[in-house]
Coordinates of C-alpha atoms in Angstrom, one line a residue:
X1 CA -10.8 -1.9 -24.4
X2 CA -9.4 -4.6 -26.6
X3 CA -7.5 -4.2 -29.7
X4 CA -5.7 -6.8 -31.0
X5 CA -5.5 -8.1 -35.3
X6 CA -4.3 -11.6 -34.4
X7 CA -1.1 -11.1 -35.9
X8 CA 1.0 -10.8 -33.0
X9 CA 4.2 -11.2 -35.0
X10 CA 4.0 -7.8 -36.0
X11 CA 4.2 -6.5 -32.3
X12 CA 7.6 -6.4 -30.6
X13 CA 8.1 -8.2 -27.4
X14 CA 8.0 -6.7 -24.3
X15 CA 11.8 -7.0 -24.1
X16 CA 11.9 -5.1 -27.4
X17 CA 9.8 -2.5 -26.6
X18 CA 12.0 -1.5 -23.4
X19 CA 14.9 -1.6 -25.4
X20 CA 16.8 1.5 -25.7
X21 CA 14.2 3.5 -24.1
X22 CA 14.3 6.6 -21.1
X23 CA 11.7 5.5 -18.2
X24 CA 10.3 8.3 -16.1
X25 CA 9.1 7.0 -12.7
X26 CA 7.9 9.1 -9.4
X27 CA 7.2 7.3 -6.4
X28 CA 10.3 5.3 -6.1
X29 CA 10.8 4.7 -2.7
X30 CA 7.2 3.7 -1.7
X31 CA 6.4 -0.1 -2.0
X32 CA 5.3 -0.2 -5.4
X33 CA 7.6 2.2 -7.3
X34 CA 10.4 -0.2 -5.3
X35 CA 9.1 -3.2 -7.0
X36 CA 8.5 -1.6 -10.5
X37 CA 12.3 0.0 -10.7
X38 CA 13.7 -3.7 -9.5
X39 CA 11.4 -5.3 -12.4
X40 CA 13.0 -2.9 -14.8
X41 CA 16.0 -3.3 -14.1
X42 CA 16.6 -6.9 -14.0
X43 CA 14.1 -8.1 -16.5
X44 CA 15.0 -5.1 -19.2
X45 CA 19.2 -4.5 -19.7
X46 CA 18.7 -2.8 -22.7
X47 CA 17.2 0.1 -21.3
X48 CA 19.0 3.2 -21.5
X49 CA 18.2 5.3 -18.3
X50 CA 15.6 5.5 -15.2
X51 CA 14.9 8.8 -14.1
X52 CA 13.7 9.3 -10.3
X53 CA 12.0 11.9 -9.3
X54 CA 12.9 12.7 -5.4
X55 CA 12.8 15.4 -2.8
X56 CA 14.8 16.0 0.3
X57 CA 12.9 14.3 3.6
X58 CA 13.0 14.6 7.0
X59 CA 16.9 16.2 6.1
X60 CA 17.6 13.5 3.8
X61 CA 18.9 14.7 1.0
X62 CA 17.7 12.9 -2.4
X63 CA 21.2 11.6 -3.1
X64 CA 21.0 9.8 0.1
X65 CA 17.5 8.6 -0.1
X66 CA 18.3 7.3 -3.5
X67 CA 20.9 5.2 -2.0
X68 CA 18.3 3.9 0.8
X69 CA 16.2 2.8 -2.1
X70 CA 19.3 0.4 -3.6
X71 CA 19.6 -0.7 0.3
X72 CA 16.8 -2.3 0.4
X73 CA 16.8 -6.1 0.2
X74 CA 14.9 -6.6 -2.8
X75 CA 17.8 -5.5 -5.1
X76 CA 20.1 -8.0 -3.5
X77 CA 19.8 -9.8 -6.3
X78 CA 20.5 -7.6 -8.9
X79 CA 23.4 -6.0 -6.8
X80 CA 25.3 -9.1 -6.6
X81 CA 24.9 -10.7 -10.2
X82 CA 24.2 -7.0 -12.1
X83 CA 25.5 -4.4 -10.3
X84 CA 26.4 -2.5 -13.3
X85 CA 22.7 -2.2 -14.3
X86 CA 22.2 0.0 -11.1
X87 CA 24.2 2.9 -12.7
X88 CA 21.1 3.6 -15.5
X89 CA 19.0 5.2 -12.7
X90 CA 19.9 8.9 -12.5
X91 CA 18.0 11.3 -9.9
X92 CA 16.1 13.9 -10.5
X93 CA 15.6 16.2 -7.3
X94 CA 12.3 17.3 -7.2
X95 CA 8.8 17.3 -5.4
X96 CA 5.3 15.9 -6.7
X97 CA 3.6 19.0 -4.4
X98 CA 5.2 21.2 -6.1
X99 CA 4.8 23.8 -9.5
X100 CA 6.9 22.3 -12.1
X101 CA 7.5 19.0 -10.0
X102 CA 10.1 21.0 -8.6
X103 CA 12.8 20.6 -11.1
X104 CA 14.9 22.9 -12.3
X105 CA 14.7 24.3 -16.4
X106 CA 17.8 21.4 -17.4
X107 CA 16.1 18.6 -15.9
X108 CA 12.9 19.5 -17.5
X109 CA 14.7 19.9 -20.6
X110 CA 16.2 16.5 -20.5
X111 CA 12.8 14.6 -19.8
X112 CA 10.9 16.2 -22.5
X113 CA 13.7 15.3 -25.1
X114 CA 14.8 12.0 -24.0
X115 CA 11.7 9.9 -22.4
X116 CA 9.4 7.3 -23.9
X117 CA 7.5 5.9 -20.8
X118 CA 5.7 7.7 -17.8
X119 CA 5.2 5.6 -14.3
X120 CA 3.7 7.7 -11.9
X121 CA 3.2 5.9 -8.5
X122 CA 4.1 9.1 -6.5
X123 CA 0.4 9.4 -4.2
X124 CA 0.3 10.4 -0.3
X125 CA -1.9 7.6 0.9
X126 CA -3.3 8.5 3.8
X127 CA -7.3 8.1 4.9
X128 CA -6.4 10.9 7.8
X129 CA -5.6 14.0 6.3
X130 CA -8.0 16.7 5.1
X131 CA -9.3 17.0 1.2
X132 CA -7.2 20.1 0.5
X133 CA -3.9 18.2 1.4
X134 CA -4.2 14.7 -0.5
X135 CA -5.7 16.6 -3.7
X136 CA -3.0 19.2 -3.6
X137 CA -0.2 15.8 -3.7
X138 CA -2.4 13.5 -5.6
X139 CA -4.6 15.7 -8.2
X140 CA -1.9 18.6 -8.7
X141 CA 0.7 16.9 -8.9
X142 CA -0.5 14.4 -11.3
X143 CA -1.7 17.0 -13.7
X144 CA 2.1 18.3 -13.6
X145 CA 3.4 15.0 -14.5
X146 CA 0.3 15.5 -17.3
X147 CA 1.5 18.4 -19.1
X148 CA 5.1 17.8 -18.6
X149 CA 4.4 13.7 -20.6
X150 CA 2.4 15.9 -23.3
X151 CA 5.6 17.9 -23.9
X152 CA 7.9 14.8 -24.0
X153 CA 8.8 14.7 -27.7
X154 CA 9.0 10.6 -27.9
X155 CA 6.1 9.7 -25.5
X156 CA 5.0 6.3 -26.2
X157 CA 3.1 5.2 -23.0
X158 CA 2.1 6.6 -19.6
X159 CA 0.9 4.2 -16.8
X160 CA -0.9 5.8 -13.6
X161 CA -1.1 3.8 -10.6
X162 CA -4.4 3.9 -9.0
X163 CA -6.3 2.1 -6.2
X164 CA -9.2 -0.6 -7.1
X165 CA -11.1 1.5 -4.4
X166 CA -11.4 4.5 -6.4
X167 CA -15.1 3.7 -6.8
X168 CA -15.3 2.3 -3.7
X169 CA -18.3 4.6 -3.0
X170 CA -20.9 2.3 -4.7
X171 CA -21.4 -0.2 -2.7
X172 CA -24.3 -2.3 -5.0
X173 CA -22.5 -3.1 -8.0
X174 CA -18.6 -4.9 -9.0
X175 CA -15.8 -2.6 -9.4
X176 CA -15.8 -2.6 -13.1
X177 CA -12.2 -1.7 -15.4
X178 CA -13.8 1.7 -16.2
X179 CA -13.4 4.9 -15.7
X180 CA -17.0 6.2 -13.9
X181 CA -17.1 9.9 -14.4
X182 CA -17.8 12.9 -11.9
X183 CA -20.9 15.5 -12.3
X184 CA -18.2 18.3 -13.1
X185 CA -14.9 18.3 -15.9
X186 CA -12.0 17.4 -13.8
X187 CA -10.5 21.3 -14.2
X188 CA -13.3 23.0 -11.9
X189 CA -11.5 20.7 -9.1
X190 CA -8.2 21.8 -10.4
X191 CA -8.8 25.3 -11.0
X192 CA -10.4 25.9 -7.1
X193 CA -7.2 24.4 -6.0
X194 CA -4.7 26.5 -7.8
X195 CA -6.8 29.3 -6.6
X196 CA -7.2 27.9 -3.3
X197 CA -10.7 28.5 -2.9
X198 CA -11.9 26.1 -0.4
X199 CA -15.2 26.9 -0.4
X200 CA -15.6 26.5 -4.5
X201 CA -14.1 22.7 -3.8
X202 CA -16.0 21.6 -1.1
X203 CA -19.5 22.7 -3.1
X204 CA -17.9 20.9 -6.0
X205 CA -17.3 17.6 -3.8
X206 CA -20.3 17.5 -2.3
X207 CA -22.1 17.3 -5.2
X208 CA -20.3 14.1 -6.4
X209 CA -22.5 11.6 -4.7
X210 CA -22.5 9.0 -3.3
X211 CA -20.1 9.7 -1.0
X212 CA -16.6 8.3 -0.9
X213 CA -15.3 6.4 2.7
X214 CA -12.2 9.1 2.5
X215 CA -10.7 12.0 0.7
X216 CA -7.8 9.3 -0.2
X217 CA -10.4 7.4 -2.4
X218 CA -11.9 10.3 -3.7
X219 CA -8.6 11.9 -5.3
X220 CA -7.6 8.9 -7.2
X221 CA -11.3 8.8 -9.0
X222 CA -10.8 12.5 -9.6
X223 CA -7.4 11.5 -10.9
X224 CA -8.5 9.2 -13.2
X225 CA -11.0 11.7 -14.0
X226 CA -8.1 14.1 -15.1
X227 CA -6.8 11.7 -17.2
X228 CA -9.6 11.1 -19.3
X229 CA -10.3 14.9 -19.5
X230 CA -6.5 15.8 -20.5
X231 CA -4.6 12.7 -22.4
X232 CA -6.2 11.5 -25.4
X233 CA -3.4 12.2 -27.3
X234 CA -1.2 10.1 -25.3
X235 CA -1.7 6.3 -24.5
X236 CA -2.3 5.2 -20.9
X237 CA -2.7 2.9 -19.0
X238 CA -4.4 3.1 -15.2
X239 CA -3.7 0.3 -12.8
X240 CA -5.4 -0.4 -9.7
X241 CA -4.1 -3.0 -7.6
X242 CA -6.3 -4.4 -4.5
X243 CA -4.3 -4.8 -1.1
X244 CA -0.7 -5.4 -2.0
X245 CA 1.2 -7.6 -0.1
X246 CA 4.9 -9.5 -0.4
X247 CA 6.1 -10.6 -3.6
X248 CA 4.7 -14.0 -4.8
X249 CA 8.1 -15.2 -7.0
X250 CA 10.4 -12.3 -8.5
X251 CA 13.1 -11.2 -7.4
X252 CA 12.5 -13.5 -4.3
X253 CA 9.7 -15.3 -2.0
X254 CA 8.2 -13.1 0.6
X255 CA 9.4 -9.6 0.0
X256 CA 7.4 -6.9 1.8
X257 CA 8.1 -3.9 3.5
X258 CA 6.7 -2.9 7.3
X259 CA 4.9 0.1 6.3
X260 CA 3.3 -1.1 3.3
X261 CA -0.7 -0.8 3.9
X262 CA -2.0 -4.4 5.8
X263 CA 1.5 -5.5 6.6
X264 CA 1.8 -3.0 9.4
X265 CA -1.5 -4.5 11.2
X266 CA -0.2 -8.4 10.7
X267 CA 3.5 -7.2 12.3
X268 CA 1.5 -5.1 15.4
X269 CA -0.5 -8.1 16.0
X270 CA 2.6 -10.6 15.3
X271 CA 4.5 -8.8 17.9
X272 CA 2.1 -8.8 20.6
X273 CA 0.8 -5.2 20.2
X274 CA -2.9 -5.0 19.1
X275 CA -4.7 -7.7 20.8
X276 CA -8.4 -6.1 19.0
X277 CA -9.8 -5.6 16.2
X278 CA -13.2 -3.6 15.4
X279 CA -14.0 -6.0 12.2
X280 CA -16.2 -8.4 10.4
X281 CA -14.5 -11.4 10.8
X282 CA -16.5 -12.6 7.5
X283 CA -15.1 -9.7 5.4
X284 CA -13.7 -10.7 2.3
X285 CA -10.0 -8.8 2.0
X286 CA -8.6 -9.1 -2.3
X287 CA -4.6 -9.2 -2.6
X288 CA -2.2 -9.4 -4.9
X289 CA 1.3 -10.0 -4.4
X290 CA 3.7 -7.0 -5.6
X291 CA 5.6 -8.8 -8.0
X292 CA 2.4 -9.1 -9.9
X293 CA 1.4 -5.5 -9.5
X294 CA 4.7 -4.7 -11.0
X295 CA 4.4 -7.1 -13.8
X296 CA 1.4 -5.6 -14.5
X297 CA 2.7 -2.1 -14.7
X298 CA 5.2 -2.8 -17.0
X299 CA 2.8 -4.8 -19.3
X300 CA 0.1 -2.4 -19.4
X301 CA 3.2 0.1 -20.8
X302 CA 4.0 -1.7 -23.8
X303 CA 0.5 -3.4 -24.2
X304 CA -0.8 0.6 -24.7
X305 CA 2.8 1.6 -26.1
X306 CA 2.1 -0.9 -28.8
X307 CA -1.3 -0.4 -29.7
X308 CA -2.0 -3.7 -28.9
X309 CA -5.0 -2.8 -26.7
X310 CA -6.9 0.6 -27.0
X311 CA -6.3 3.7 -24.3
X312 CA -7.2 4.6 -22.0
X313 CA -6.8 0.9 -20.7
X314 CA -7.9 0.2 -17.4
X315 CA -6.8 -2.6 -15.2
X316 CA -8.2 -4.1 -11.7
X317 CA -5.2 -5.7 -10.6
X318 CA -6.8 -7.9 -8.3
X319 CA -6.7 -12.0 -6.9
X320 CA -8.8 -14.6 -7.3
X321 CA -10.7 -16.8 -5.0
X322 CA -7.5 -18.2 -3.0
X323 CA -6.3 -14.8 -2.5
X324 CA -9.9 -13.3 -1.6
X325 CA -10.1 -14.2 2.0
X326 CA -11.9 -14.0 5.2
X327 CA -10.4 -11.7 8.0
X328 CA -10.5 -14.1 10.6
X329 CA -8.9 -16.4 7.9
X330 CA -6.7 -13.8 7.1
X331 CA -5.6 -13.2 10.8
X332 CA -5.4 -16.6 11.7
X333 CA -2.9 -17.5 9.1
X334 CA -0.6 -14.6 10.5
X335 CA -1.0 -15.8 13.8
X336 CA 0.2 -19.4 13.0
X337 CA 3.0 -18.0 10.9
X338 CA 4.2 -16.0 14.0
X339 CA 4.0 -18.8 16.6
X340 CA 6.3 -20.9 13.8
X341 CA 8.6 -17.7 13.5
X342 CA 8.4 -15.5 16.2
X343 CA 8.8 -11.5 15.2
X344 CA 11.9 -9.8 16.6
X345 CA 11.6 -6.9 18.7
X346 CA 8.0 -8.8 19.9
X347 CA 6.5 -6.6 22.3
X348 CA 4.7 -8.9 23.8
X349 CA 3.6 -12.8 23.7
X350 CA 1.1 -13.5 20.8
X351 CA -2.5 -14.7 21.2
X352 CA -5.2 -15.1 18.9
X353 CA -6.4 -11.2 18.1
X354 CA -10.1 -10.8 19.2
X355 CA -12.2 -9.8 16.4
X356 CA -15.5 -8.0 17.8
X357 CA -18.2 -6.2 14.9
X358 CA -20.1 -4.0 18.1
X359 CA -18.3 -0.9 18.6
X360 CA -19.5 -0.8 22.4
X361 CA -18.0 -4.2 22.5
X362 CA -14.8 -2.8 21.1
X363 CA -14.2 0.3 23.5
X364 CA -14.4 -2.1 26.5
X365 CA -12.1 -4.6 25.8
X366 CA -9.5 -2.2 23.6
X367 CA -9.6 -0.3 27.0
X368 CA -8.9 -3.4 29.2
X369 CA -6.0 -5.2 26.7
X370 CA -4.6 -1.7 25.2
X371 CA -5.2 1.6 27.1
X372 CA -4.9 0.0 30.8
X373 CA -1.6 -1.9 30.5
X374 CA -0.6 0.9 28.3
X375 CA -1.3 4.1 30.9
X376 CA 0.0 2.1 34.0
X377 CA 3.3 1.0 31.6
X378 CA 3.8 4.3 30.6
X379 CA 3.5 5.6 34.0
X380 CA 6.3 2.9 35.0
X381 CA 8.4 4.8 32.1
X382 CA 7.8 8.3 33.1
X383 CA 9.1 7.4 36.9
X384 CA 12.5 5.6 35.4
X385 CA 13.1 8.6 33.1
X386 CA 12.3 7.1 29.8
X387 CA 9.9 8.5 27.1
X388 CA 6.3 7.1 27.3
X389 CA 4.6 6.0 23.7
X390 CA 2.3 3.1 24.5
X391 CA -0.9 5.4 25.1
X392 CA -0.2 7.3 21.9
X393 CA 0.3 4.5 19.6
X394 CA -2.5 2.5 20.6
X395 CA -4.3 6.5 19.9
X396 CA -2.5 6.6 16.6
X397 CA -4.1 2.6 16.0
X398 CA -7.5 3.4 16.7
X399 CA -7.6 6.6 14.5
X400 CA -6.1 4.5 11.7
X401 CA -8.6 1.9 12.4
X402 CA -11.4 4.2 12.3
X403 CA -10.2 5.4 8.9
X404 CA -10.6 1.7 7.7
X405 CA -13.8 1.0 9.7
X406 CA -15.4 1.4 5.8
X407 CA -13.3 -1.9 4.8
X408 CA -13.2 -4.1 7.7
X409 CA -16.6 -4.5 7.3
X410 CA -17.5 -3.9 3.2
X411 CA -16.7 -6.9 0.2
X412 CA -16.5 -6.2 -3.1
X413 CA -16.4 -7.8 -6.0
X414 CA -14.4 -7.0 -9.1
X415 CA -14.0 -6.8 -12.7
X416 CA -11.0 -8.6 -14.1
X417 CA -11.6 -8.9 -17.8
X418 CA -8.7 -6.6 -19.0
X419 CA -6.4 -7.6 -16.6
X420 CA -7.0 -11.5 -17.3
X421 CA -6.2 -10.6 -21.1
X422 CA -3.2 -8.7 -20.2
X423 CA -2.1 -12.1 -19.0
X424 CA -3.1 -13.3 -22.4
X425 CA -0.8 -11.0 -24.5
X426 CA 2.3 -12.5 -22.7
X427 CA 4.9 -14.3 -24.7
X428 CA 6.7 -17.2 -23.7
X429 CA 10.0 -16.0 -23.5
X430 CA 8.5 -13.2 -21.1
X431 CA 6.4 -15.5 -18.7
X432 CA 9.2 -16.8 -16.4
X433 CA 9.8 -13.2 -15.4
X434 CA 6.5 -11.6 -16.1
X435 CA 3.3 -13.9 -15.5
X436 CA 0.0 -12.8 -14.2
X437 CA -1.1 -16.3 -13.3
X438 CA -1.2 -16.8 -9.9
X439 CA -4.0 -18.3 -9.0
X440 CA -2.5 -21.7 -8.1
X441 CA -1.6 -19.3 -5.0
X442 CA -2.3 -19.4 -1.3
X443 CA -2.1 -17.0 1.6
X444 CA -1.3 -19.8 3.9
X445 CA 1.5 -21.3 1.2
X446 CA 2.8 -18.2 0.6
X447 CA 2.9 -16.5 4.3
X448 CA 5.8 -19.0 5.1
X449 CA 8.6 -17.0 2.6
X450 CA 7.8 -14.2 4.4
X451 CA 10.4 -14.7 7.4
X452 CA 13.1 -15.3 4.6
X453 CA 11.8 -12.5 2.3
X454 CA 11.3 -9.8 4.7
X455 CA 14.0 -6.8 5.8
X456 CA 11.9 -6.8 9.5
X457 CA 12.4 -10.6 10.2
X458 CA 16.4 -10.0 10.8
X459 CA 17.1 -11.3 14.0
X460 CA 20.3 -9.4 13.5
X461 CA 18.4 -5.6 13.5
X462 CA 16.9 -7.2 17.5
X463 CA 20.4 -6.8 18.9
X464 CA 19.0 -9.5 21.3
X465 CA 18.8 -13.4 21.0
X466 CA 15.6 -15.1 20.1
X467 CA 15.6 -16.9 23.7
X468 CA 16.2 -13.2 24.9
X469 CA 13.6 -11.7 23.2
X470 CA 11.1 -14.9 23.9
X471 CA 12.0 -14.2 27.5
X472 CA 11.5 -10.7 27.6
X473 CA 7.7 -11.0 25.6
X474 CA 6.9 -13.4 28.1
X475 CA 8.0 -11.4 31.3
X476 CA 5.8 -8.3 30.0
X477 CA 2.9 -10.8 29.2
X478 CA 3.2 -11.8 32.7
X479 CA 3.3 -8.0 34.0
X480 CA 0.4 -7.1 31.5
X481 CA -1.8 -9.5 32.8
X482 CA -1.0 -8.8 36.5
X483 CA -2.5 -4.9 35.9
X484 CA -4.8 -6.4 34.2
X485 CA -5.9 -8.9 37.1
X486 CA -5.5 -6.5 39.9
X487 CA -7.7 -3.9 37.8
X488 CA -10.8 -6.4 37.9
X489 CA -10.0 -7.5 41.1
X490 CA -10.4 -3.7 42.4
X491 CA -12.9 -3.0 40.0
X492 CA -15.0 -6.4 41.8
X493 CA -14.3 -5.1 44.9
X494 CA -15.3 -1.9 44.6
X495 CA -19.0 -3.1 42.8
X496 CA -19.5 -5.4 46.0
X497 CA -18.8 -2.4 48.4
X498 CA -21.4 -0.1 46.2
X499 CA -24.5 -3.4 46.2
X500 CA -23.1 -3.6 50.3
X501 CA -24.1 -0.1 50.8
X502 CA -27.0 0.1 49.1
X503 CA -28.9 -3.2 50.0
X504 CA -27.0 -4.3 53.2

């Protein structure tokens, strides 16, 4: 995947490459597209323009939710010492789901004559919801981003962001930086979807074996898949970045945001939630800070954009040994990190999550410390008027859970060659800003920027005092264990007065 003459004065920098250019880029409110746009814009002022591609949402508009995006705290930064740099992102309203992207006839226009580079990051990623669905919003509507980039009349790079688990389904052998091809082209998939024959996809799926842990998984191989069938004129670039977590340097310490994959577990058991986990405490769990998923991203664009390594170019964006850790490692870090600085809005007082592998093992005690406080709580709400939730979240937890079953107890092992030379290719100039050496890092090291860093550790957002909030966590620990306590004793009580009436 390597091509490189050793006369790297005759490639520009990266900071030359960007310059003057149009950037396309869908999927810019999720985690990554946030981090990729920030990277953009304060490492690159002489681009020209950032096109966003965004629908309405929940009756959002997408001039709204593109003001939510600038909201966030990661482009505090930029907003205070480069405001003006904000004004090269224009909106495109549009939707990934649908024909055309959505767009109307002038906005196509204006992509295909003005843009250079292609970041698609757009992807529902969900491990819940049925094939049709995710292939519809992450096979369909990649292939529309396809055909519309092969029409774009100064193309010079595309860059798809995949998952490093998109081969997840064989388990014997490391997770190599290639693209492993399905039984059937990649338009047979396509083609039964436009038709919506149902029947036609699931034949085709099932034939692609071994089988993949969810239909999530599975659509980003057959992405990459459609890739390789339809862009050999075009050069690319497909990432796939391990478990992503906050931001290791750029634009500041500790960044992450409270739905973003594994953060929303290490917040629910921060604040007292989820007191179980169904896991293998041994279970080796790869991340890589964002930053460094964006740097990568942006590097893969020029390093394909410049010929500098051959397409399609495939990276594993993925840690090394200090950021490929136990579960019970991982878990116990977070814990100490939240008894140092406790969560606001804590539902309850943290202890030490129980880790159990038996699954028998896990229905009892997830019934005693979630669904028992959880129905007699909700109970307490229903009589005071109030909306009960606590039985339907911990629900909502164990079918996410279940989802993930497949990684809480599988390791892999990865490929890293083309990302590690990636890193190679870097200038000096570009390294402050754009390094993909990070392996001086550590979870434990790293966890504590994460109060700074982090939008959900405002105390400000509680609207209640630390000492408050403390107090309050501690008053429904007490209340918690009472049911709990009264349950067993009842539960003893009625097993002596059974073993009474049957041997006294």
């Amino acid at each position: 995947m390597f091509e490189s003459t050793g006369e790297d004065q005759r490639f520009p920098s990266v900071a030359e490459f960007y310059n003057g250019k149009n950037i396309f880029l869908t999927g810019a409110t999720g985690f990554v597209g946030t981090a990729i746009l920030e990277t953009l814009l304060r490492c690159f002022p002489g681009i020209k323009s950032i096109y966003i591609l965004l629908r309405s949402k929940k009756n959002v508009n997408p001039e709204i939710r593109k003001e939510q995006i600038f909201s966030k705290k990661i482009f505090e930064k930029l907003k205070e010492e480069t405001p003006e740099y904000l004004e090269k992102v224009r909106l495109i309203a549009g939707d990934i789901s649908l024909p055309n992207l959505g767009m109307n006839e002038d906005d196509v226009q204006l992509l295909i004559q003005e843009v250079s580079i292609v970041f698609h990051c757009a992807a529902v990623i969900s491990f819940t919801k049925p094939l049709e669905f995710i292939l519809q919003n992450n096979v369909l509507s990649l292939s529309s981003v396809l055909e519309l980039s092969k029409k774009m009349k100064k193309i010079e790079a595309f860059v798809y962001t995949s998952t490093i688990y998109s081969n997840s389904n064989h388990l014997n052998l490391p997770l190599k930086e290639e693209i492993i091809r399905l039984p059937f082209p990649a338009d047979k998939f396509i083609d039964a979807l436009k038709k919506g024959d149902s029947a036609m996809l699931q034949e085709l799926v099932a034939y692609c074996k071994p089988d993949w842990p969810n239909t999530y998984t599975f659509s980003k191989c057959l992405a990459e898949n459609v890739i390789m069938d339809n862009m050999l004129e075009i050069p690319v670039a497909i990432i796939r970045p391990s478990i992503v977590i906050f931001t290791w340097k750029q634009p500041m310490p500790g960044y992450v945001e409270e739905n973003s994959g594994i953060c929303a577990l290490s917040i629910g058991a921060g604040k007292g939630f989820i007191k179980v986990f169904q896991a293998d405490p041994n279970n080796r769990l790869n991340m890589v800070p964002v930053d460094i998923t964006a740097n990568t991203h942006v590097l893969a664009a020029w390093s394909v954009g410049t010929k500098r390594c051959a397409s399609p170019f495939v990276i594993n964006c993925t840690a090394n040994e200090n950021l490929h850790v136990k579960f019970r490692e991982f878990t116990d870090m977070m814990t100490q990190m939240t008894l140092r600085f406790p969560f606001p809005k804590s539902f309850e007082q943290l202890s030490i999550p129980i880790i159990v592998t038996n699954k028998y093992l896990y229905y009892i005690l997830s019934a005693y410390y979630h669904y028992l406080p959880a129905i007699v709580l909700d109970g307490m709400l229903r009589i005071l008027g109030k909306k009960p939730r606590l039985y339907s979240l911990y629900r909502f937890f164990d079918t996410t859970m279940s989802c993930l079953k497949f990684f809480m107890f599988t390791s892999f092992e990865y490929e890293r060659k083309n990302f590690e030379y990636l890193g190679t290719l870097i200038q000096p100039e570009d390294r402050k800003d754009l390094s993909l050496d990070f392996s001086d890092v550590t979870l434990s090291e790293k966890s504590l920027s994460v109060p700074e860093g982090s939008p959900f550790y405002d105390w400000k957002k509680d609207r209640k005092s630390q000492s408050e909030r403390q107090r309050i966590a501690q008053n429904r620990h007490r209340l918690i264990k009472a049911i709990q306590w009264m349950f067993l004793m009842t539960f003893c009580l009625l097993i002596y007065w059974v073993f009474s009436r049957i041997f006294l």
